[in-house]
Coordinates of C-alpha atoms in Angstrom, one line a residue:
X1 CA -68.1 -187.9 -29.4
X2 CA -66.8 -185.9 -31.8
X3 CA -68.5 -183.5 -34.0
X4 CA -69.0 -184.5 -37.4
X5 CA -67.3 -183.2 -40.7
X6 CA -68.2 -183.0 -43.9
X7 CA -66.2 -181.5 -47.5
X8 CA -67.8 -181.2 -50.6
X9 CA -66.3 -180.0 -54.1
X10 CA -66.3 -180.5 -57.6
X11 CA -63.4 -183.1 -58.0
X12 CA -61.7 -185.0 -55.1
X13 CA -58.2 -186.1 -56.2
X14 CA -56.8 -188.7 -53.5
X15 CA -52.7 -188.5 -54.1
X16 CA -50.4 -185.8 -54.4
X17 CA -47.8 -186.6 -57.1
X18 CA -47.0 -185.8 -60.8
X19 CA -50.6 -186.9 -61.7
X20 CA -52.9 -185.4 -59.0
X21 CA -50.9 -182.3 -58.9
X22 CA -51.3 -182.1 -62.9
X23 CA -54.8 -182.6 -63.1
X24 CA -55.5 -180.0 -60.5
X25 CA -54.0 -177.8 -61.6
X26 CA -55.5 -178.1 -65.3
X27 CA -59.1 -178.3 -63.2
X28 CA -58.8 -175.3 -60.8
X29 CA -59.5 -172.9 -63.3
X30 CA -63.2 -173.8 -63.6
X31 CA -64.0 -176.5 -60.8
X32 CA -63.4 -176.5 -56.9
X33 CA -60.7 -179.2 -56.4
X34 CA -59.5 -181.2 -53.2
X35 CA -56.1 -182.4 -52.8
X36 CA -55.9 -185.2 -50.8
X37 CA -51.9 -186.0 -49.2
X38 CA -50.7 -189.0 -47.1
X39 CA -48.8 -187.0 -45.4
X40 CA -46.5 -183.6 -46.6
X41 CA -47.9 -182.8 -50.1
X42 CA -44.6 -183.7 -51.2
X43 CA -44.0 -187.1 -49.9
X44 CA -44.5 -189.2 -52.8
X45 CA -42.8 -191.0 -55.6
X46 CA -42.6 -188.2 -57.6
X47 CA -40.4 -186.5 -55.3
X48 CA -37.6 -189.4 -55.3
X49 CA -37.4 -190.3 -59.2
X50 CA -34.7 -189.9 -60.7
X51 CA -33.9 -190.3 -64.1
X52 CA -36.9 -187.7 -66.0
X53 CA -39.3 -187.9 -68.1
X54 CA -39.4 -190.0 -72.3
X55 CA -40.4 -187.2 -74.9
X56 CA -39.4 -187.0 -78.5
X57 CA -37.9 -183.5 -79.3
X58 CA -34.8 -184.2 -80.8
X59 CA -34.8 -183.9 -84.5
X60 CA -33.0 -187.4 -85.2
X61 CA -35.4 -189.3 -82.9
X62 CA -39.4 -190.0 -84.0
X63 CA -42.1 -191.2 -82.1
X64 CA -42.4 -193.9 -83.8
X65 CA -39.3 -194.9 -82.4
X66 CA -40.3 -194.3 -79.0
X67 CA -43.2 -196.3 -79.5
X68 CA -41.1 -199.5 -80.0
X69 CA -39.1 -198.8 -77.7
X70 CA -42.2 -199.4 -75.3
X71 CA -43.5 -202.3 -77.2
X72 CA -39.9 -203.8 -76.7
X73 CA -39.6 -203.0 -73.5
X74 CA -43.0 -204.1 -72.4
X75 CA -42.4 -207.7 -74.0
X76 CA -45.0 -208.2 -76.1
X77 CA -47.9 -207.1 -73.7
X78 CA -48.3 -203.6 -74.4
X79 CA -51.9 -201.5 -75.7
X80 CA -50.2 -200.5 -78.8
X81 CA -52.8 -197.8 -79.0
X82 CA -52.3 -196.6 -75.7
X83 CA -48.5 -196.8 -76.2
X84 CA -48.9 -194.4 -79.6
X85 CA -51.4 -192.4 -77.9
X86 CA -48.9 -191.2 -74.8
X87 CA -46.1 -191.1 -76.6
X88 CA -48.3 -188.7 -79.5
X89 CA -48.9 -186.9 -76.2
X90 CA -45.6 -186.5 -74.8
X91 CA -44.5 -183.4 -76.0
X92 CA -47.2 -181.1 -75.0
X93 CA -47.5 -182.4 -72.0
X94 CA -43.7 -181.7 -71.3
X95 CA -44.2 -178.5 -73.0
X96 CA -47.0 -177.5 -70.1
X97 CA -44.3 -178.4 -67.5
X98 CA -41.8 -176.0 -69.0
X99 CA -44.8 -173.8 -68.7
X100 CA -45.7 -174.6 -65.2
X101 CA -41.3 -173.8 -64.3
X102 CA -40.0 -177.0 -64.0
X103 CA -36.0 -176.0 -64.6
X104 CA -35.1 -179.4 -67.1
X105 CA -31.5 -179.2 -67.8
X106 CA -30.0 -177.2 -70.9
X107 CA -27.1 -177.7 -72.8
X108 CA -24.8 -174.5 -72.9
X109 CA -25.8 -173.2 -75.7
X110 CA -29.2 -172.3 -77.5
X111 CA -30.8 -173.2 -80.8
X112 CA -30.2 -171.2 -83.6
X113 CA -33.1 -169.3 -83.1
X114 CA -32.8 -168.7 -79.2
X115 CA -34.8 -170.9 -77.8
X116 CA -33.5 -173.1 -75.0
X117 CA -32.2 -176.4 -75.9
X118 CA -32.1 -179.1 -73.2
X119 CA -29.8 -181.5 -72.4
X120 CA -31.5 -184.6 -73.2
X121 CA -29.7 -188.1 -71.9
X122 CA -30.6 -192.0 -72.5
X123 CA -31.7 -194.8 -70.4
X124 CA -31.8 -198.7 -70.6
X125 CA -34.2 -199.6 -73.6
X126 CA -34.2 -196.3 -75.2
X127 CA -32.4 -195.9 -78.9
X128 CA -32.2 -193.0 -78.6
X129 CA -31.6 -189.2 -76.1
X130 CA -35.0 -188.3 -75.1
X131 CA -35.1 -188.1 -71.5
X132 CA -35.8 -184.8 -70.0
X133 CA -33.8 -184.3 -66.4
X134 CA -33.2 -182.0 -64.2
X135 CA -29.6 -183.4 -63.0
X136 CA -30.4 -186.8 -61.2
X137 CA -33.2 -185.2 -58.8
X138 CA -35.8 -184.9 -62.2
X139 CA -39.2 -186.2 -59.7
X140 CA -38.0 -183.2 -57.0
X141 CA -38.2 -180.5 -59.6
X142 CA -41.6 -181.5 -60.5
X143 CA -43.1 -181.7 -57.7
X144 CA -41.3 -178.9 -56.1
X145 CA -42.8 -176.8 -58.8
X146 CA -46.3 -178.0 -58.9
X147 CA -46.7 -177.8 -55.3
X148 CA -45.7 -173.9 -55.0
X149 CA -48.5 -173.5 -58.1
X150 CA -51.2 -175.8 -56.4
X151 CA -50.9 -173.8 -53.3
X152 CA -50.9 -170.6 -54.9
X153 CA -54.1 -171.7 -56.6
X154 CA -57.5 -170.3 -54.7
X155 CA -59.3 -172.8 -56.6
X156 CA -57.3 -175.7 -54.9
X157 CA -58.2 -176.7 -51.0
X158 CA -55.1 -179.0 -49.9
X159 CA -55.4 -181.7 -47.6
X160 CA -52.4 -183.2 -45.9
X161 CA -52.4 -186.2 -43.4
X162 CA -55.4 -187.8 -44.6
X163 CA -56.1 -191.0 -45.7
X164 CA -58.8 -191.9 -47.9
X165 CA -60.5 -195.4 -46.3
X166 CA -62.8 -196.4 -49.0
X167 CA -65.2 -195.2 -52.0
X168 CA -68.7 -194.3 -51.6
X169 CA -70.8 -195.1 -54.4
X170 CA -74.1 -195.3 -55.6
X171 CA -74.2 -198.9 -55.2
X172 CA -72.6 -199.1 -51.8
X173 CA -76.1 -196.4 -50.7
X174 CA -78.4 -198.8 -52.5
X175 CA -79.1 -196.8 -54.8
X176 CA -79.0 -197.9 -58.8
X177 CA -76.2 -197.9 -61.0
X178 CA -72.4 -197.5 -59.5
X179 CA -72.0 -193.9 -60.0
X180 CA -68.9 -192.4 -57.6
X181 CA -70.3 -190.0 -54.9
X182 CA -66.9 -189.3 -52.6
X183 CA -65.0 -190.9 -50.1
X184 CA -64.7 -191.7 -46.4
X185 CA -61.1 -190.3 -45.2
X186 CA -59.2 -190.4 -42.2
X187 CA -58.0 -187.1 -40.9
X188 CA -54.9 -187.5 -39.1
X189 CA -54.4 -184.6 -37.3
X190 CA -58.1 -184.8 -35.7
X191 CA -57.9 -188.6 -35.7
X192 CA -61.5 -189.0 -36.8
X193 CA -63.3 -190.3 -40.0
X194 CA -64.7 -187.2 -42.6
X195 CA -66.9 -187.2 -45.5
X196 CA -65.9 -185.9 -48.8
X197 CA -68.7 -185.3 -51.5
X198 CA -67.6 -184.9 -55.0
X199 CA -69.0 -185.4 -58.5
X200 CA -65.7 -186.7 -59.9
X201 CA -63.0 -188.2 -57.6
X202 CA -59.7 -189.4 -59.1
X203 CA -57.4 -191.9 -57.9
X204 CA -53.6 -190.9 -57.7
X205 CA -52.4 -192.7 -55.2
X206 CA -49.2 -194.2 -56.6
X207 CA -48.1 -198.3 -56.7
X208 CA -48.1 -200.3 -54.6
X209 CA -44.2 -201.5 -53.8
X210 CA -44.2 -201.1 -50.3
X211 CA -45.6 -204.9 -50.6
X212 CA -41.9 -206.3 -50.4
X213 CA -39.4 -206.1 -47.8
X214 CA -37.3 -204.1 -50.2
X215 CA -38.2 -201.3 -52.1
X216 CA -37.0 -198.0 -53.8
X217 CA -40.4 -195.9 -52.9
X218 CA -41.4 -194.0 -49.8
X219 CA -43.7 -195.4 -47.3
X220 CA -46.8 -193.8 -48.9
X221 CA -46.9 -196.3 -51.6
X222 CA -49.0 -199.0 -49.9
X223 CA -51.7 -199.3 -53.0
X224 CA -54.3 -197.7 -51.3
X225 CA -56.0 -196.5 -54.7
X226 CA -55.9 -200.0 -56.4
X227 CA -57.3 -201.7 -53.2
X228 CA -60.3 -199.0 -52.9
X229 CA -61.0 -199.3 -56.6
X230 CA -61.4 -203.1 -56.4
X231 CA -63.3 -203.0 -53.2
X232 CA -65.6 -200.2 -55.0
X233 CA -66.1 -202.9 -58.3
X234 CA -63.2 -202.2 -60.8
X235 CA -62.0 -204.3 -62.6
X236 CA -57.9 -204.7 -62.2
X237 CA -54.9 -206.3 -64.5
X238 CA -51.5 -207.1 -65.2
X239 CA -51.1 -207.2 -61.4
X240 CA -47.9 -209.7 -61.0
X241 CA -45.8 -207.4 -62.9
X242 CA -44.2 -205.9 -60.4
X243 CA -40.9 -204.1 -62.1
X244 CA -37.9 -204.6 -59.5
X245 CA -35.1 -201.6 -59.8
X246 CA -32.0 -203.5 -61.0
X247 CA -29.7 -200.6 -58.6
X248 CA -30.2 -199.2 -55.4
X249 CA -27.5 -198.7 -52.9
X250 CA -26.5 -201.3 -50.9
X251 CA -25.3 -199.9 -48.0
X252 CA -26.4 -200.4 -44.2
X253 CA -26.7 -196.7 -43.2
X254 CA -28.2 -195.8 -46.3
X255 CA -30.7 -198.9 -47.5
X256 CA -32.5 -198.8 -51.1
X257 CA -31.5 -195.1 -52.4
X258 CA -32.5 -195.3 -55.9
X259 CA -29.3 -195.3 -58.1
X260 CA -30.5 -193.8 -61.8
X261 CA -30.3 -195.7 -64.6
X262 CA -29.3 -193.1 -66.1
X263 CA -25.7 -194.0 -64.5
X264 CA -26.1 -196.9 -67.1
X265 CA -26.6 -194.5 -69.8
X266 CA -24.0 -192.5 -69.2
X267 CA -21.4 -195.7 -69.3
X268 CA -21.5 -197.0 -66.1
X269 CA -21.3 -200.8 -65.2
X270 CA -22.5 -203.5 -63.8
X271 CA -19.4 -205.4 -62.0
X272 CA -19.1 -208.7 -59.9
X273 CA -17.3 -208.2 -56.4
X274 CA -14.0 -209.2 -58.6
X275 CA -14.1 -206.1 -60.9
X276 CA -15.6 -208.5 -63.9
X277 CA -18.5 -207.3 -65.6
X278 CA -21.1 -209.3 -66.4
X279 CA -24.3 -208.1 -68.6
X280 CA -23.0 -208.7 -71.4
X281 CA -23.1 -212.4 -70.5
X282 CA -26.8 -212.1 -70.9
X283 CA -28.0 -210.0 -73.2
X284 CA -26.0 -208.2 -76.5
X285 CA -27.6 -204.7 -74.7
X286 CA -25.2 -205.2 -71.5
X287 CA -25.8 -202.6 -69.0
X288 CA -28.8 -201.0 -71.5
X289 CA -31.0 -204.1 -71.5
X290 CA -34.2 -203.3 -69.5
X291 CA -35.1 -203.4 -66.4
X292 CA -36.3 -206.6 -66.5
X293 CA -33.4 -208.6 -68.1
X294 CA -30.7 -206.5 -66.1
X295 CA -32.6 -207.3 -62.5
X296 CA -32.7 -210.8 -63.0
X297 CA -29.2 -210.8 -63.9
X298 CA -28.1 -209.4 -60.9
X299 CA -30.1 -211.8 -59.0
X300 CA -28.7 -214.7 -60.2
X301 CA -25.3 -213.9 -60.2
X302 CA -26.2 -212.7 -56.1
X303 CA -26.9 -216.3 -55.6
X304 CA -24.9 -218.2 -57.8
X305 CA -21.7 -216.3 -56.2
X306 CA -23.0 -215.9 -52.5
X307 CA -22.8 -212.7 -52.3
X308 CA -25.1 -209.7 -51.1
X309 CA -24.6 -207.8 -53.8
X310 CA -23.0 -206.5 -57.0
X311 CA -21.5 -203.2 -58.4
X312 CA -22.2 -200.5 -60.8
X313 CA -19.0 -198.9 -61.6
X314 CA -19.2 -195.4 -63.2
X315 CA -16.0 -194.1 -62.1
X316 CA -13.9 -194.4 -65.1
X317 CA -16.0 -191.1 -66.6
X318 CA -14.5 -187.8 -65.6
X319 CA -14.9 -186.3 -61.8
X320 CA -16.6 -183.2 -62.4
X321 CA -18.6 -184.8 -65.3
X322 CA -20.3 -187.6 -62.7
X323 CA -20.4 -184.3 -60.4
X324 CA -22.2 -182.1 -62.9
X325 CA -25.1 -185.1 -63.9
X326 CA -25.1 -187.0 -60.7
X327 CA -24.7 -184.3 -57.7
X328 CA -27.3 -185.9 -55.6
X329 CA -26.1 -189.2 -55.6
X330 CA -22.3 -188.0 -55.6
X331 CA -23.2 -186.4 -52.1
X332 CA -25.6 -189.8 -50.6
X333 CA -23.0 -191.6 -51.2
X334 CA -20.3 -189.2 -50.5
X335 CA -22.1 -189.5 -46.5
X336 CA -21.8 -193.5 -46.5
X337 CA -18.4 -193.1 -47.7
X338 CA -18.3 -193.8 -51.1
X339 CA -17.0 -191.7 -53.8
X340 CA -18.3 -192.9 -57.0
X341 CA -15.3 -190.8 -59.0
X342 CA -13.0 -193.3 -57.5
X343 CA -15.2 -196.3 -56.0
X344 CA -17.9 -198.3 -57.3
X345 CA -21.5 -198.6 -55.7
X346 CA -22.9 -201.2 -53.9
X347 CA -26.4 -202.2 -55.4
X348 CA -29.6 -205.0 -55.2
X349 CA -32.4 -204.4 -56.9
X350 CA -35.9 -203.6 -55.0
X351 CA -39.3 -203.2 -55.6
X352 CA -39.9 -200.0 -58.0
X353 CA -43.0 -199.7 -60.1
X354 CA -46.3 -201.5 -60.0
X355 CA -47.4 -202.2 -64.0
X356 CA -50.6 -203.2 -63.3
X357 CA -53.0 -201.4 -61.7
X358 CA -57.3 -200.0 -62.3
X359 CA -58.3 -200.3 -65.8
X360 CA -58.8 -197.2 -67.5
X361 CA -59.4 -195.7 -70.9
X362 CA -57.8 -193.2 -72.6
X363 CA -59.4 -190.2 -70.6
X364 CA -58.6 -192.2 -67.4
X365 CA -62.3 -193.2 -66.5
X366 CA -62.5 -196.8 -65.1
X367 CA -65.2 -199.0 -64.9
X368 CA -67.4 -196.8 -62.3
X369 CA -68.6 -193.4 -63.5
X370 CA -66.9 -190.4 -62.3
X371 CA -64.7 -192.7 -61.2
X372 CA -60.9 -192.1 -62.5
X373 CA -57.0 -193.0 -62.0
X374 CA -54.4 -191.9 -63.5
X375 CA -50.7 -192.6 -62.8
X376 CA -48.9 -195.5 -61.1
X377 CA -52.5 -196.5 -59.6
X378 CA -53.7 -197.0 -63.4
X379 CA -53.3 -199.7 -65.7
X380 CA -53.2 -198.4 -69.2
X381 CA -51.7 -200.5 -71.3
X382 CA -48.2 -198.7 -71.6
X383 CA -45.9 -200.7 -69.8
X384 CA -47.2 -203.7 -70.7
X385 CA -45.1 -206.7 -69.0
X386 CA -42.2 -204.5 -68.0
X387 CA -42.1 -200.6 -68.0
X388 CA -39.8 -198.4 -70.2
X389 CA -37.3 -196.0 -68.0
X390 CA -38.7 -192.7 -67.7
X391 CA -41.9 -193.6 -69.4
X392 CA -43.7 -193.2 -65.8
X393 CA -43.8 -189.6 -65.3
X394 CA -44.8 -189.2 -68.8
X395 CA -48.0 -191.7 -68.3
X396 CA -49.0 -189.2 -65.1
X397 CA -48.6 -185.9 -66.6
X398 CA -50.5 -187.7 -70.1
X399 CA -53.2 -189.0 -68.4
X400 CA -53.6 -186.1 -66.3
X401 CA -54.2 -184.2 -69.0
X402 CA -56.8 -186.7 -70.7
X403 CA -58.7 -187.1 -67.5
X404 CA -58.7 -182.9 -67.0
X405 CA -60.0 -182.9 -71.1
X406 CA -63.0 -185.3 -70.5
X407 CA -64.1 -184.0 -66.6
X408 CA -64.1 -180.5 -67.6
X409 CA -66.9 -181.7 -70.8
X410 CA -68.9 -183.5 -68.0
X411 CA -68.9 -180.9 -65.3
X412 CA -71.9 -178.5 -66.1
X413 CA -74.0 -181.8 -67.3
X414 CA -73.2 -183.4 -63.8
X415 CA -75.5 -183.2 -60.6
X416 CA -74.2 -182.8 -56.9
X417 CA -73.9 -186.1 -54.9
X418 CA -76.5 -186.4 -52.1
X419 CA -76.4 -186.0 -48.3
X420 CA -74.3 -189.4 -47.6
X421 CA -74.1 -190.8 -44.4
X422 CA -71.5 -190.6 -41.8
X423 CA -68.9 -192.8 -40.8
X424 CA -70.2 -195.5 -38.2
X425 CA -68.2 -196.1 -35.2
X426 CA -70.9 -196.6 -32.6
X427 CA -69.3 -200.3 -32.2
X428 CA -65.4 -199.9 -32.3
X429 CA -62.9 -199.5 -29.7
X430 CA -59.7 -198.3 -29.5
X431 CA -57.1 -200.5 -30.3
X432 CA -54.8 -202.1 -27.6
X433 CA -53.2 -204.3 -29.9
X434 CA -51.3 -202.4 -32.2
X435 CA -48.5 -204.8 -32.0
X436 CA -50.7 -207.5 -34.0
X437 CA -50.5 -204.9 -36.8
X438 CA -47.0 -204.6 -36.9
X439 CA -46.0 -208.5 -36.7
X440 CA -48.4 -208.8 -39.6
X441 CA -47.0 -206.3 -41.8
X442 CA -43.7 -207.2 -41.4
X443 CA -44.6 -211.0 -42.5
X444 CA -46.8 -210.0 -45.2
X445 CA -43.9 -208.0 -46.5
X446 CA -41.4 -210.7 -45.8
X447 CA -43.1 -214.0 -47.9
X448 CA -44.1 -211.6 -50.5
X449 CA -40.2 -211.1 -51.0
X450 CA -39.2 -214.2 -50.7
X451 CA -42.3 -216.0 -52.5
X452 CA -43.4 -213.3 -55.5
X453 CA -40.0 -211.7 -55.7
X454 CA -37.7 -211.4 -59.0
X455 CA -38.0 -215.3 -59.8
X456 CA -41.4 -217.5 -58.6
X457 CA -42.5 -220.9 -58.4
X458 CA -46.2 -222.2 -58.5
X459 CA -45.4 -223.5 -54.5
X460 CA -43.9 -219.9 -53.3
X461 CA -47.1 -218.5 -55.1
X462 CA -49.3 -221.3 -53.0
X463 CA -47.4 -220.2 -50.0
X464 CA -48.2 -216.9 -50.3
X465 CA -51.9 -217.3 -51.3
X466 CA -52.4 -219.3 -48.2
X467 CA -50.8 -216.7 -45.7
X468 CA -52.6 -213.4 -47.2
X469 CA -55.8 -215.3 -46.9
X470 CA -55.1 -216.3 -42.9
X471 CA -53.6 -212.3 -42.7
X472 CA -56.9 -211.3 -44.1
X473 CA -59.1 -212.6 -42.1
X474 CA -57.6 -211.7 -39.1
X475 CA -57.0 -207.9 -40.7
X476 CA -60.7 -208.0 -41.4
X477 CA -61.9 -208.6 -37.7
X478 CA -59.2 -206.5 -36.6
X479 CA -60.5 -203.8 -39.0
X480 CA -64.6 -204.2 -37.4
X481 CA -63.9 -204.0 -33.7
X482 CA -61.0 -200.9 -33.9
X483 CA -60.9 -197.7 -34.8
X484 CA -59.1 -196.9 -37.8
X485 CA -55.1 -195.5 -38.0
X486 CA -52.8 -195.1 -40.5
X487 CA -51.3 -198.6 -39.7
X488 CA -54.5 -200.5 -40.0
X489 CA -55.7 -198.6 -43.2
X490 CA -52.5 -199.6 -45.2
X491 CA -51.9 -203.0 -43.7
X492 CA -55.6 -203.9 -45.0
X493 CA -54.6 -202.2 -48.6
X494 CA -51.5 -204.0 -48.8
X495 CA -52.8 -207.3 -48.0
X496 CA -55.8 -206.8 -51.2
X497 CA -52.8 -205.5 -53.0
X498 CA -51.1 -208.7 -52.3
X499 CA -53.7 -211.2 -53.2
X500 CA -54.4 -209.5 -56.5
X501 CA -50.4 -210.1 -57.4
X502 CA -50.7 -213.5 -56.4
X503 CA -53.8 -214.1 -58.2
X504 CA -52.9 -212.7 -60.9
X505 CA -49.4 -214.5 -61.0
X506 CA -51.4 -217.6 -60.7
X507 CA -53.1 -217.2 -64.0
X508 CA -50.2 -216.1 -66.2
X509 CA -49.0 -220.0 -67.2
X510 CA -45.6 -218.7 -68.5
X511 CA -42.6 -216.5 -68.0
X512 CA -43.0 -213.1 -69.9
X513 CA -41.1 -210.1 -68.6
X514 CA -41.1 -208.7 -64.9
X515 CA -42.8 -212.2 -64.0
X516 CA -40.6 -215.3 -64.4
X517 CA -42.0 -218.3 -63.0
X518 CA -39.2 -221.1 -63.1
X519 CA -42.2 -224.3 -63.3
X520 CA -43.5 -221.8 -66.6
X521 CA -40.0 -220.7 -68.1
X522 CA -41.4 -220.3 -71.7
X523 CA -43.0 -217.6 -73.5
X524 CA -46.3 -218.1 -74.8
X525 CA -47.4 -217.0 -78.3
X526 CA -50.3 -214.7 -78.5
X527 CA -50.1 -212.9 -74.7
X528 CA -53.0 -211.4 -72.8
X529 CA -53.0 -208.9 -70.3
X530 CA -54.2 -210.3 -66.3
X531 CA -57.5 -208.8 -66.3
X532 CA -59.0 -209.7 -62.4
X533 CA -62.3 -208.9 -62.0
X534 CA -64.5 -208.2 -58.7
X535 CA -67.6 -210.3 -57.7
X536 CA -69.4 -207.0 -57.4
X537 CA -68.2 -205.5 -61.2

């Protein structure tokens, strides 16, 4: 049997993105932080987003302006507090990332008083420039940057291949109260369970979009943090909005590379196979509607025509201008054969973003103390029904910042955890069925495609409700007889991810952004948020 491990530390940060990497690094100075990774520190969705991060600079733009932007965006089911609270935020926070190195794009000249200016460029829903880039690889350049300072830090222990498994709590001990104590994880490399003490943990483990066939994010994003949360007693919302990227390439030796949107708002459009376009058909915004309208749009004319897919067109702009702002997608697609100065790009949309997530406040505590998430994990109250381009890096590097503010006021008044107990295996085995792992992954991912995709019906969500609950059961006897792996851990995430879409889909009796529901086409007056809420809250 193997020995035994045990980690302790001030703050235990499961994730490894924008947010986690944030919040360390405004922590290390005066608490000893864990970094808990997946895998690489990069791998995340940081590291593939493309378009850059929503901040009001520019002198002929206002917050105000951003904020209903959001509200718009978000069809009438954003926090408006929330909304006015990040966006307030925005600029500081973006100003700490120019601290921190991150190289955002200038123009070619300075301000009049030498100070860089930055090329600032627009996406769908915005009124206005105010998206910070760094060419069309924005995500790479932060993380890039904030990894080389975390691991420079002495005050930062990193962690990579390790997956949390679940939450210990106060509760879950039997002792009184709910209080957050650490976290069992599973460390890869010595494929063995460890124990992690901590007087704050914070969840930034990303969405949860790997729960369809089709998506835009890496293979991390399995919703590891939302299922742990709600296993622990949080409280979750807004769940079934589940924002689908209108483009990603289309292309079988290169499937779901995230196209920008910022191609969109730099004049590129969305064309039939015949060379027609067709968003402005459905909404006066055309090819700047959100992400929302401009999805659905695509998947309806996909099925009325037949066809696998449609076109975004940006080849009419100058060569070395698409060259200069797009390099990275220029050369992917350059490798599949496509040259976007001459050709236009195959694209479906795919799962991107999960808008509902833990609820939290504004210093991202949720409903168990010492208990935070910020980031995709997180429901805020920003995004509302359907999120705002470029307004998701800015939520992580916001709330990273609000969570760092309000941990650092509660560390000298907070105790260390107790001794907890170590992870039980006395009565699993090793597994000799991996297969049944992989059959049921691929048809949990499958029905949720087809059944709680871009358009819904009250059967597909029946469907669906009836084979997560089989999957579950059989996941959850798999789960107590084997030892955990990587496999197992996220399959049992993804199906509790699952259920809490479909639940949460059930209750919203009408169609209001990222959720259309063809038996509920109709947008109710006076909207709630989703709220889901666990029998042991």
């Amino acid at each position: 049997m193997k020995q035994h491990v045990e980690h302790s530390c001030d703050v235990l940060i499961i994730g490894s993105g924008a947010a986690g990497l944030s919040l360390a690094l405004r922590l290390a100075d005066h608490a000893r932080v864990m970094v808990l990774s997946k895998g690489p520190l990069s791998e995340g969705a940081t590291y593939y987003a493309q378009g850059g991060i929503a901040a009001v600079f520019d002198e002929t733009d206002s917050i105000e302006s951003h904020v209903n932007d959001t509200l718009n965006a978000g069809a009438g089911l954003c926090d408006r507090p929330m909304v006015e609270f990040t966006t307030r935020n925005a600029k500081d926070c973006i100003q700490w990332l120019i601290n921190q190195g991150v190289p955002f794009d200038q123009e070619e000249t300075s301000d009049g008083d030498g100070q860089p200016s930055y090329h600032l460029t627009r996406e769908g829903g915005h009124s206005h420039r105010r998206i910070f880039h760094t060419a069309d690889a924005s995500g790479k350049a932060v993380e890039i940057t904030l990894v080389d300072k975390v691991r420079a830090h002495p005050n930062i222990q990193l962690m990579e291949r390790f997956n949390a498994v679940d939450l210990i709590t106060t509760r879950k001990l039997g002792i009184p109260g709910n209080r957050i104590l650490g976290a069992y994880v599973w460390n890869r490399n010595a494929e063995q369970v460890e124990t992690i003490s901590a007087r704050f943990v914070a969840l930034a483990t990303g969405g949860a979009s790997k729960v369809y066939q089709y998506t835009s994010n890496p293979d991390v994003s399995s919703g590891d943090g939302i299922a742990m949360a709600w296993r622990a007693g949080c409280r979750v919302a807004n769940m079934e909005f589940n924002q689908f990227h209108p483009t990603t390439l289309f292309h079988p030796d290169d499937r779901n590379f995230l196209l920008t949107e910022a191609l969109r708002g730099e004049g590129a459009y969305l064309r039939r196979p015949d060379g027609s376009r067709f968003m402005p058909d459905f909404d006066p915004r055309a090819e700047l509607a959100p992400r929302d309208v401009v999805a659905r749009a695509i998947d309806y004319e996909m099925k009325r025509l037949g066809v696998d897919c449609m076109y975004l067109d940006i080849s009419h702009r100058p060569a070395d201008f698409i060259q200069k702002h797009f390099p990275t997608i220029y050369e992917r697609c350059l490798k599949v054969g496509i040259d976007i100065t001459r050709q236009p790009m195959p694209v479906v949309p795919a799962a991107h973003f999960t808008c509902g997530g833990v609820m939290i406040d504004q210093a991202g505590q949720t409903d168990i103390p010492g208990l935070y998430a910020i980031g995709e994990v997180s429901y805020t109250g920003l995004h509302g029904a359907n999120r705002l381009a470029s307004n998701s890096l800015l939520e992580c590097v916001v709330f990273a910042h609000s969570a760092a503010q309000d941990i650092l006021a509660r560390l000298t008044m907070s105790s260390p955890p107790p001794a907890l107990p170590r992870w039980d295996e006395s009565k699993v085995n090793n597994s000799d069925e991996e297969v049944v792992i992989q059959h049921n992954w691929h048809e949990l991912r499958l029905f949720m495609w087809d059944y709680v995709g871009i358009v819904r019906t009250n059967k597909r969500l029946e469907r669906a409700k009836r084979r997560i609950d089989l999957l579950k059961q059989e996941v959850q006897e798999y789960y107590s007889h084997f030892r955990v792996s990587n496999n197992l851990l996220e399959l049992r995430n993804l199906l509790q991810v699952a259920e809490l879409i479909v639940r949460s889909a059930m209750l919203r009796k009408e169609s209001r952004g990222l959720h259309y529901n063809l038996d509920y086409p109709d947008t109710l007056p006076d909207p709630k948020p989703s709220i889901l809420i666990p029998d042991n809250y």
